[in-house]
Amino acid sequence: MPAKLILSMDGAVIKEYALDKERITIGRKPHNDIAIDNLAVSSEHAAVITILNDSFFEDLNSTNGSLVNGTPTLKHFLQNNDVIEIGKYKLKYLNDQPTQTTSADFEKTMVLRAPVRTSSAAPAAPVDEQNAKYESTMQFNATAPRDVPRPAAPAAAPAAAGTPVAVIQILNGPNLGKELELSKNLTTLGKPGVQVAVLARRPHGYFITHVEGTSFPLVNGSSIGEQPRQVNDHDVIELAGIKMEFYLKA
């Protein structure tokens, strides 16, 4: 049985929603999968990403924010009986299946920096400084202050049986040539508030899913749309102004 969300207000259950799609949006506009017609709810307020037995909540830069278990939250790895609060509404997450991922796998985000546009009044930053900014984001911890030492990274998770480990390589901008090995089950890519996507490793390949932004990522020049799309060896992904090549490690 798939996980589900139970929508309620003031203790009264309104509706149940099965998490039978990889990406479900929550918002005020009727196009959302869970539409809540209330002015306290943003047009597209939040999303729930479900990969296999795991679900992840992400606030989509909403005006009034979201709470999970009473705490203001931007991203959260959902566990059975967690409660999401949006305005006066509550969404209780129910899932009796064992999880396969950890919270850290979802919360570590690669922040992509578009090529810097400079004016005569503002000289371009030296290449070394730009690379330093990139390297700091490669730590995948968007919330920790940069001057706080980070603990050593845990060992990479082994690849799923039959699925080779993949790499993305940056094709433009000041970080041209930089590479990232997709060693986690989930890797979020993009620029929060602009455009974000999730690359998920499954037993039968890698899939990209749109999470945040008014436009969808491109693969080989074509929009991926709302549904997850499988990416293949040497596909070119365009996201948040950055082009990157996806390829499988030999």
CSV table of C-alpha atoms in Angstrom, one decimal:
chain,number,residue,atom,x,y,z
A,1,MET,CA,0.0,0.0,0.0
A,2,PRO,CA,1.5,3.4,-0.9
A,3,ALA,CA,2.1,6.0,1.7
A,4,LYS,CA,-0.6,8.6,2.1
A,5,LEU,CA,-1.4,12.1,3.4
A,6,ILE,CA,-4.6,12.8,5.4
A,7,LEU,CA,-5.8,16.4,5.1
A,8,SER,CA,-7.6,17.8,8.1
A,9,MET,CA,-8.6,21.1,9.7
A,10,ASP,CA,-9.6,21.6,13.4
A,11,GLY,CA,-9.4,17.8,13.9
A,12,ALA,CA,-11.9,17.0,11.1
A,13,VAL,CA,-10.6,14.8,8.3
A,14,ILE,CA,-11.3,16.4,4.8
A,15,LYS,CA,-9.7,13.9,2.4
A,16,GLU,CA,-7.0,11.2,2.0
A,17,TYR,CA,-4.4,11.4,-0.8
A,18,ALA,CA,-2.3,8.4,-1.8
A,19,LEU,CA,1.3,9.2,-2.7
A,20,ASP,CA,1.2,7.2,-5.9
A,21,LYS,CA,3.1,9.8,-8.0
A,22,GLU,CA,6.8,10.7,-7.7
A,23,ARG,CA,5.9,14.4,-7.2
A,24,ILE,CA,2.8,15.7,-5.6
A,25,THR,CA,2.2,19.5,-5.2
A,26,ILE,CA,0.3,21.2,-2.5
A,27,GLY,CA,-1.1,24.7,-3.1
A,28,ARG,CA,-4.0,27.1,-3.5
A,29,LYS,CA,-4.4,26.8,-7.3
A,30,PRO,CA,-6.6,24.0,-8.6
A,31,HIS,CA,-3.8,22.5,-10.7
A,32,ASN,CA,-2.2,21.2,-7.6
A,33,ASP,CA,-2.6,17.5,-6.7
A,34,ILE,CA,-3.7,18.7,-3.2
A,35,ALA,CA,-5.6,21.9,-3.7
A,36,ILE,CA,-6.3,24.0,-0.5
A,37,ASP,CA,-8.5,27.0,-1.4
A,38,ASN,CA,-7.2,29.3,1.4
A,39,LEU,CA,-5.4,32.7,1.1
A,40,ALA,CA,-2.9,31.6,3.7
A,41,VAL,CA,-1.7,28.9,1.2
A,42,SER,CA,0.6,30.0,-1.7
A,43,SER,CA,-0.3,29.2,-5.3
A,44,GLU,CA,2.2,26.3,-5.3
A,45,HIS,CA,3.1,26.0,-1.6
A,46,ALA,CA,5.0,22.7,-1.2
A,47,ALA,CA,5.8,19.4,-2.8
A,48,VAL,CA,6.2,15.8,-1.6
A,49,ILE,CA,8.7,13.7,-3.5
A,50,THR,CA,8.2,9.9,-3.2
A,51,ILE,CA,11.0,7.6,-4.3
A,52,LEU,CA,10.2,3.9,-3.8
A,53,ASN,CA,9.2,3.7,-0.1
A,54,ASP,CA,10.6,7.1,0.9
A,55,SER,CA,8.9,10.5,0.9
A,56,PHE,CA,10.4,14.0,1.2
A,57,PHE,CA,8.7,17.2,1.9
A,58,GLU,CA,9.9,20.5,0.5
A,59,ASP,CA,8.4,24.0,1.0
A,60,LEU,CA,8.5,25.8,-2.4
A,61,ASN,CA,9.5,29.2,-1.1
A,62,SER,CA,5.9,29.8,0.1
A,63,THR,CA,4.9,33.2,1.5
A,64,ASN,CA,3.8,31.9,4.9
A,65,GLY,CA,6.0,28.9,5.2
A,66,SER,CA,5.3,25.4,6.5
A,67,LEU,CA,5.6,23.5,9.7
A,68,VAL,CA,6.5,19.8,10.2
A,69,ASN,CA,5.8,18.5,13.7
A,70,GLY,CA,5.5,22.1,14.9
A,71,THR,CA,8.9,23.3,13.5
A,72,PRO,CA,9.3,25.7,10.6
A,73,THR,CA,10.7,23.5,7.8
A,74,LEU,CA,12.0,23.9,4.2
A,75,LYS,CA,13.0,20.3,3.7
A,76,HIS,CA,12.2,17.2,5.6
A,77,PHE,CA,12.6,13.4,5.3
A,78,LEU,CA,9.1,12.2,6.2
A,79,GLN,CA,8.5,9.5,8.7
A,80,ASN,CA,5.3,7.7,9.7
A,81,ASN,CA,2.9,9.9,11.7
A,82,ASP,CA,4.8,13.2,10.8
A,83,VAL,CA,2.4,16.2,10.6
A,84,ILE,CA,2.8,18.9,8.0
A,85,GLU,CA,1.0,22.2,8.8
A,86,ILE,CA,0.1,24.7,6.1
A,87,GLY,CA,-2.0,27.6,7.5
A,88,LYS,CA,-4.8,26.1,9.5
A,89,TYR,CA,-4.6,22.8,7.6
A,90,LYS,CA,-2.7,19.7,8.7
A,91,LEU,CA,-1.5,16.8,6.5
A,92,LYS,CA,-0.6,13.7,8.4
A,93,TYR,CA,1.9,11.3,6.7
A,94,LEU,CA,1.2,7.6,7.1
A,95,ASN,CA,3.6,5.0,5.8
A,96,ASP,CA,4.1,1.5,7.3
A,97,GLN,CA,6.8,0.5,4.8
A,98,PRO,CA,10.5,0.4,5.7
A,99,THR,CA,12.5,3.4,4.4
A,100,GLN,CA,15.5,3.0,2.1
A,101,THR,CA,17.1,6.5,2.3
A,102,THR,CA,18.3,8.8,5.1
A,103,SER,CA,17.4,12.4,5.7
A,104,ALA,CA,20.9,13.5,4.8
A,105,ASP,CA,20.6,12.0,1.3
A,106,PHE,CA,17.8,14.5,0.5
A,107,GLU,CA,19.0,17.5,2.4
A,108,LYS,CA,22.4,17.6,0.8
A,109,THR,CA,21.9,19.9,-2.2
A,110,MET,CA,24.4,20.9,-4.9
A,111,VAL,CA,23.9,24.6,-5.5
A,112,LEU,CA,24.5,25.5,-9.1
A,113,ARG,CA,25.9,28.9,-9.9
A,114,ALA,CA,25.1,30.4,-13.3
A,115,PRO,CA,27.8,32.3,-15.2
A,116,VAL,CA,28.6,35.6,-13.6
A,117,ARG,CA,27.5,38.7,-15.5
A,118,THR,CA,29.6,41.7,-14.7
A,119,SER,CA,29.3,45.4,-15.4
A,120,SER,CA,32.0,48.0,-15.8
A,121,ALA,CA,31.3,49.2,-12.2
A,122,ALA,CA,31.8,45.7,-10.8
A,123,PRO,CA,34.9,43.8,-12.0
A,124,ALA,CA,34.6,40.1,-12.2
A,125,ALA,CA,35.7,38.1,-9.2
A,126,PRO,CA,39.0,36.2,-9.8
A,127,VAL,CA,38.6,32.7,-11.0
A,128,ASP,CA,40.1,31.3,-7.7
A,129,GLU,CA,37.4,33.1,-5.7
A,130,GLN,CA,34.7,31.8,-8.0
A,131,ASN,CA,36.0,28.2,-7.6
A,132,ALA,CA,36.2,28.7,-3.8
A,133,LYS,CA,32.5,29.5,-3.8
A,134,TYR,CA,31.8,26.5,-5.9
A,135,GLU,CA,33.9,24.2,-3.7
A,136,SER,CA,32.0,25.4,-0.6
A,137,THR,CA,28.7,24.4,-2.2
A,138,MET,CA,30.1,21.0,-3.1
A,139,GLN,CA,30.0,20.3,0.7
A,140,PHE,CA,26.2,19.9,0.1
A,141,ASN,CA,25.3,21.7,3.3
A,142,ALA,CA,23.2,24.7,2.4
A,143,THR,CA,22.3,25.6,5.9
A,144,ALA,CA,25.6,25.4,7.8
A,145,PRO,CA,27.7,28.6,8.0
A,146,ARG,CA,30.7,28.4,5.8
A,147,ASP,CA,33.2,29.3,8.6
A,148,VAL,CA,32.1,26.4,10.8
A,149,PRO,CA,34.2,23.2,10.2
A,150,ARG,CA,32.1,20.4,8.8
A,151,PRO,CA,32.5,16.8,10.0
A,152,ALA,CA,34.0,14.3,7.7
A,153,ALA,CA,31.6,13.0,5.0
A,154,PRO,CA,30.3,9.5,5.5
A,155,ALA,CA,31.3,6.8,3.1
A,156,ALA,CA,29.4,6.8,-0.1
A,157,ALA,CA,26.4,4.4,-0.3
A,158,PRO,CA,27.0,1.4,-2.6
A,159,ALA,CA,25.3,1.5,-5.9
A,160,ALA,CA,22.1,-0.4,-6.3
A,161,ALA,CA,22.6,-3.8,-7.8
A,162,GLY,CA,22.8,-3.6,-11.6
A,163,THR,CA,23.0,0.3,-11.5
A,164,PRO,CA,26.4,1.8,-12.4
A,165,VAL,CA,27.4,4.9,-10.5
A,166,ALA,CA,26.9,8.1,-12.5
A,167,VAL,CA,28.7,11.4,-12.7
A,168,ILE,CA,27.6,14.9,-13.8
A,169,GLN,CA,30.1,17.3,-15.3
A,170,ILE,CA,29.5,21.1,-15.5
A,171,LEU,CA,29.6,22.3,-19.1
A,172,ASN,CA,29.5,26.1,-18.7
A,173,GLY,CA,30.2,29.0,-16.4
A,174,PRO,CA,33.1,29.6,-14.1
A,175,ASN,CA,33.0,26.0,-12.8
A,176,LEU,CA,33.4,24.4,-16.3
A,177,GLY,CA,34.8,20.9,-16.0
A,178,LYS,CA,33.9,20.3,-12.4
A,179,GLU,CA,32.4,16.9,-11.7
A,180,LEU,CA,30.2,15.3,-9.0
A,181,GLU,CA,29.7,11.6,-8.5
A,182,LEU,CA,26.1,10.7,-7.8
A,183,SER,CA,26.9,8.4,-4.9
A,184,LYS,CA,23.6,8.9,-3.0
A,185,ASN,CA,20.2,7.5,-3.8
A,186,LEU,CA,19.0,11.1,-4.2
A,187,THR,CA,20.8,14.2,-5.2
A,188,THR,CA,19.1,17.5,-5.4
A,189,LEU,CA,20.5,20.0,-7.9
A,190,GLY,CA,19.8,23.6,-8.6
A,191,LYS,CA,19.4,27.0,-7.1
A,192,PRO,CA,16.8,27.2,-4.3
A,193,GLY,CA,14.1,29.8,-5.1
A,194,VAL,CA,14.9,29.6,-8.8
A,195,GLN,CA,14.9,26.0,-10.0
A,196,VAL,CA,15.5,22.7,-8.2
A,197,ALA,CA,15.4,19.1,-9.4
A,198,VAL,CA,16.0,15.7,-7.9
A,199,LEU,CA,18.2,13.0,-9.5
A,200,ALA,CA,17.1,9.6,-8.1
A,201,ARG,CA,19.1,6.4,-8.5
A,202,ARG,CA,16.8,3.3,-9.0
A,203,PRO,CA,17.6,-0.3,-9.6
A,204,HIS,CA,16.9,0.2,-13.3
A,205,GLY,CA,18.5,3.6,-13.9
A,206,TYR,CA,18.6,7.3,-12.9
A,207,PHE,CA,15.6,9.6,-13.1
A,208,ILE,CA,15.3,13.4,-12.9
A,209,THR,CA,12.2,15.0,-11.3
A,210,HIS,CA,11.2,18.7,-11.2
A,211,VAL,CA,10.9,20.0,-7.6
A,212,GLU,CA,10.9,23.8,-7.7
A,213,GLY,CA,10.6,26.6,-10.2
A,214,THR,CA,8.2,28.0,-12.8
A,215,SER,CA,10.0,26.2,-15.6
A,216,PHE,CA,11.0,22.6,-16.0
A,217,PRO,CA,14.6,21.4,-16.4
A,218,LEU,CA,15.7,20.5,-19.9
A,219,VAL,CA,17.2,17.2,-21.1
A,220,ASN,CA,18.8,17.4,-24.5
A,221,GLY,CA,16.9,20.6,-25.1
A,222,SER,CA,13.5,19.2,-24.3
A,223,SER,CA,11.4,20.0,-21.2
A,224,ILE,CA,11.0,17.1,-18.8
A,225,GLY,CA,7.6,18.2,-17.7
A,226,GLU,CA,6.0,17.2,-14.4
A,227,GLN,CA,6.7,13.5,-14.5
A,228,PRO,CA,10.1,11.9,-13.8
A,229,ARG,CA,12.2,11.2,-16.8
A,230,GLN,CA,15.0,8.7,-17.1
A,231,VAL,CA,18.4,10.1,-18.0
A,232,ASN,CA,20.8,8.1,-20.1
A,233,ASP,CA,24.6,8.1,-20.7
A,234,HIS,CA,25.8,11.5,-22.1
A,235,ASP,CA,22.4,13.2,-21.8
A,236,VAL,CA,22.8,17.0,-21.3
A,237,ILE,CA,20.7,18.5,-18.5
A,238,GLU,CA,20.0,22.2,-18.2
A,239,LEU,CA,19.0,23.5,-14.8
A,240,ALA,CA,19.1,27.0,-13.2
A,241,GLY,CA,21.2,28.4,-16.1
A,242,ILE,CA,23.8,25.6,-15.9
A,243,LYS,CA,24.4,22.9,-18.4
A,244,MET,CA,25.8,19.6,-17.3
A,245,GLU,CA,26.5,16.2,-18.9
A,246,PHE,CA,25.3,13.0,-17.2
A,247,TYR,CA,27.4,10.0,-17.8
A,248,LEU,CA,27.9,6.5,-16.4
A,249,LYS,CA,31.2,5.6,-14.8
A,250,ALA,CA,33.1,2.9,-16.6
